[in-house]
Amino acid sequence: MDLSNSNTAKNIEAAFGGESMANRKYLFFAEVTRKLGMSELSKLFRETANQETEHAFAHFRLMHPELVVTDAANLSEEQKKAIAARCLQLAIEGETYEYTTMYPEFAAQAKSDRDGDAVAEFDAQTAESQEHAGIFRKAAHNFGLLTHIENHHANQYTEALNALGGTVAAEKATSGDPATQKWMCKQCSVIYDPVMGDPDSGIAPGTPFEAIADDWECPICGAKKSMFVPYFEAIAA
């Protein structure tokens, strides 16, 4: 029986999204309260986040029963590969949607909203409109960065899926030229492209990574410059 269009199936998916969001939100709260020195409250948020994860897993098992593994020892290698391939297929679908549709549309909307607030800013010259314009500008910038990250993730999953089928991944290498060598944050996978720079952080286009000040931070996760590593790209055939 196809339940894909049933209200219950849609509710399960919504519940999965809600529990997943709660997990990340509580982990964020745990980090905030940890920095405030409230260790017990931080522990409470982290424990609750773990519980929300279990709730989300329960919903996801209902959404994708083909991925439920009860006894791996009794599965053939082909069955194991099929399950792993399905995981990668779903991951590729999600990442591809994010970098082809979701983040480009979000970035365009953020730019549009920023323009709207810019008009209000000139009309009213209020601190609030300035604040809003800054938020939308930052959002548009972040959405653009995340587009490249999700593209990178999709490529990684595609390579892994191809590897399950015996396809050897394309050889990768660094640029070797500081003017074009990209660097990737090990913490969140944001990619610094010297051609683009990071204007929002005062880094002009054309700035090699080595020329950036040591106190520069990742524009997405705030990681230190030392957390970045050279980005390896597939060698053109």
PDB file of N, CA and C in Angstrom, residues 64-72 74-91 161 164:
ATOM      1  N   HIS A  64      11.274   5.427   6.445  1.00  0.00           N
ATOM      2  CA  HIS A  64      12.123   4.617   5.565  1.00  0.00           C
ATOM      3  C   HIS A  64      12.398   3.244   6.188  1.00  0.00           C
ATOM      4  N   PRO A  65      11.392   2.388   6.187  1.00  0.00           N
ATOM      5  CA  PRO A  65      11.574   1.046   6.760  1.00  0.00           C
ATOM      6  C   PRO A  65      12.641   0.232   6.043  1.00  0.00           C
ATOM      7  N   GLU A  66      12.946   0.608   4.782  1.00  0.00           N
ATOM      8  CA  GLU A  66      13.973  -0.130   4.035  1.00  0.00           C
ATOM      9  C   GLU A  66      15.369   0.075   4.612  1.00  0.00           C
ATOM     10  N   LEU A  67      15.508   1.066   5.516  1.00  0.00           N
ATOM     11  CA  LEU A  67      16.812   1.344   6.112  1.00  0.00           C
ATOM     12  C   LEU A  67      16.952   0.781   7.528  1.00  0.00           C
ATOM     13  N   VAL A  68      15.924   0.145   8.011  1.00  0.00           N
ATOM     14  CA  VAL A  68      15.969  -0.417   9.364  1.00  0.00           C
ATOM     15  C   VAL A  68      16.811  -1.701   9.353  1.00  0.00           C
ATOM     16  N   VAL A  69      17.850  -1.698  10.158  1.00  0.00           N
ATOM     17  CA  VAL A  69      18.748  -2.864  10.256  1.00  0.00           C
ATOM     18  C   VAL A  69      18.578  -3.480  11.642  1.00  0.00           C
ATOM     19  N   THR A  70      18.046  -4.681  11.693  1.00  0.00           N
ATOM     20  CA  THR A  70      17.835  -5.368  12.972  1.00  0.00           C
ATOM     21  C   THR A  70      18.901  -6.418  13.243  1.00  0.00           C
ATOM     22  N   ASP A  71      19.396  -7.044  12.179  1.00  0.00           N
ATOM     23  CA  ASP A  71      20.416  -8.085  12.341  1.00  0.00           C
ATOM     24  C   ASP A  71      21.359  -8.048  11.145  1.00  0.00           C
ATOM     25  N   ALA A  72      22.370  -7.220  11.248  1.00  0.00           N
ATOM     26  CA  ALA A  72      23.298  -7.051  10.129  1.00  0.00           C
ATOM     27  C   ALA A  72      24.039  -8.335   9.788  1.00  0.00           C
ATOM     28  N   ASN A  74      22.979 -11.225   9.415  1.00  0.00           N
ATOM     29  CA  ASN A  74      22.242 -12.078   8.490  1.00  0.00           C
ATOM     30  C   ASN A  74      22.045 -11.441   7.113  1.00  0.00           C
ATOM     31  N   LEU A  75      22.648 -10.300   6.905  1.00  0.00           N
ATOM     32  CA  LEU A  75      22.528  -9.639   5.609  1.00  0.00           C
ATOM     33  C   LEU A  75      23.704 -10.007   4.710  1.00  0.00           C
ATOM     34  N   SER A  76      23.423 -10.194   3.443  1.00  0.00           N
ATOM     35  CA  SER A  76      24.489 -10.461   2.480  1.00  0.00           C
ATOM     36  C   SER A  76      25.212  -9.154   2.187  1.00  0.00           C
ATOM     37  N   GLU A  77      26.383  -9.252   1.574  1.00  0.00           N
ATOM     38  CA  GLU A  77      27.121  -8.046   1.226  1.00  0.00           C
ATOM     39  C   GLU A  77      26.333  -7.191   0.248  1.00  0.00           C
ATOM     40  N   GLU A  78      25.602  -7.829  -0.655  1.00  0.00           N
ATOM     41  CA  GLU A  78      24.798  -7.077  -1.608  1.00  0.00           C
ATOM     42  C   GLU A  78      23.661  -6.334  -0.912  1.00  0.00           C
ATOM     43  N   GLN A  79      23.064  -6.971   0.089  1.00  0.00           N
ATOM     44  CA  GLN A  79      21.998  -6.310   0.838  1.00  0.00           C
ATOM     45  C   GLN A  79      22.538  -5.117   1.628  1.00  0.00           C
ATOM     46  N   LYS A  80      23.719  -5.299   2.193  1.00  0.00           N
ATOM     47  CA  LYS A  80      24.345  -4.206   2.930  1.00  0.00           C
ATOM     48  C   LYS A  80      24.644  -3.035   1.997  1.00  0.00           C
ATOM     49  N   LYS A  81      25.171  -3.346   0.815  1.00  0.00           N
ATOM     50  CA  LYS A  81      25.482  -2.302  -0.150  1.00  0.00           C
ATOM     51  C   LYS A  81      24.215  -1.586  -0.607  1.00  0.00           C
ATOM     52  N   ALA A  82      23.134  -2.342  -0.759  1.00  0.00           N
ATOM     53  CA  ALA A  82      21.868  -1.743  -1.198  1.00  0.00           C
ATOM     54  C   ALA A  82      21.342  -0.749  -0.169  1.00  0.00           C
ATOM     55  N   ILE A  83      21.460  -1.109   1.103  1.00  0.00           N
ATOM     56  CA  ILE A  83      21.001  -0.214   2.168  1.00  0.00           C
ATOM     57  C   ILE A  83      21.882   1.034   2.222  1.00  0.00           C
ATOM     58  N   ALA A  84      23.209   0.819   2.145  1.00  0.00           N
ATOM     59  CA  ALA A  84      24.129   1.956   2.160  1.00  0.00           C
ATOM     60  C   ALA A  84      23.902   2.851   0.953  1.00  0.00           C
ATOM     61  N   ALA A  85      23.631   2.234  -0.202  1.00  0.00           N
ATOM     62  CA  ALA A  85      23.380   3.006  -1.422  1.00  0.00           C
ATOM     63  C   ALA A  85      22.125   3.850  -1.268  1.00  0.00           C
ATOM     64  N   ARG A  86      21.103   3.283  -0.633  1.00  0.00           N
ATOM     65  CA  ARG A  86      19.866   4.032  -0.416  1.00  0.00           C
ATOM     66  C   ARG A  86      20.121   5.241   0.487  1.00  0.00           C
ATOM     67  N   CYS A  87      20.936   5.067   1.515  1.00  0.00           N
ATOM     68  CA  CYS A  87      21.297   6.187   2.394  1.00  0.00           C
ATOM     69  C   CYS A  87      21.974   7.289   1.581  1.00  0.00           C
ATOM     70  N   LEU A  88      22.905   6.897   0.720  1.00  0.00           N
ATOM     71  CA  LEU A  88      23.626   7.879  -0.078  1.00  0.00           C
ATOM     72  C   LEU A  88      22.703   8.556  -1.086  1.00  0.00           C
ATOM     73  N   GLN A  89      21.794   7.790  -1.667  1.00  0.00           N
ATOM     74  CA  GLN A  89      20.844   8.374  -2.619  1.00  0.00           C
ATOM     75  C   GLN A  89      19.998   9.451  -1.947  1.00  0.00           C
ATOM     76  N   LEU A  90      19.503   9.157  -0.747  1.00  0.00           N
ATOM     77  CA  LEU A  90      18.694  10.139  -0.019  1.00  0.00           C
ATOM     78  C   LEU A  90      19.527  11.364   0.353  1.00  0.00           C
ATOM     79  N   ALA A  91      20.786  11.121   0.724  1.00  0.00           N
ATOM     80  CA  ALA A  91      21.671  12.234   1.074  1.00  0.00           C
ATOM     81  C   ALA A  91      21.928  13.110  -0.145  1.00  0.00           C
ATOM     82  N   LEU A 161      28.725   6.753  -3.337  1.00  0.00           N
ATOM     83  CA  LEU A 161      27.745   5.865  -3.974  1.00  0.00           C
ATOM     84  C   LEU A 161      28.370   5.153  -5.163  1.00  0.00           C
ATOM     85  N   LEU A 164      30.587   2.293  -4.119  1.00  0.00           N
ATOM     86  CA  LEU A 164      29.886   1.051  -3.783  1.00  0.00           C
ATOM     87  C   LEU A 164      29.687   0.192  -5.030  1.00  0.00           C
TER      88      LEU A 164
END
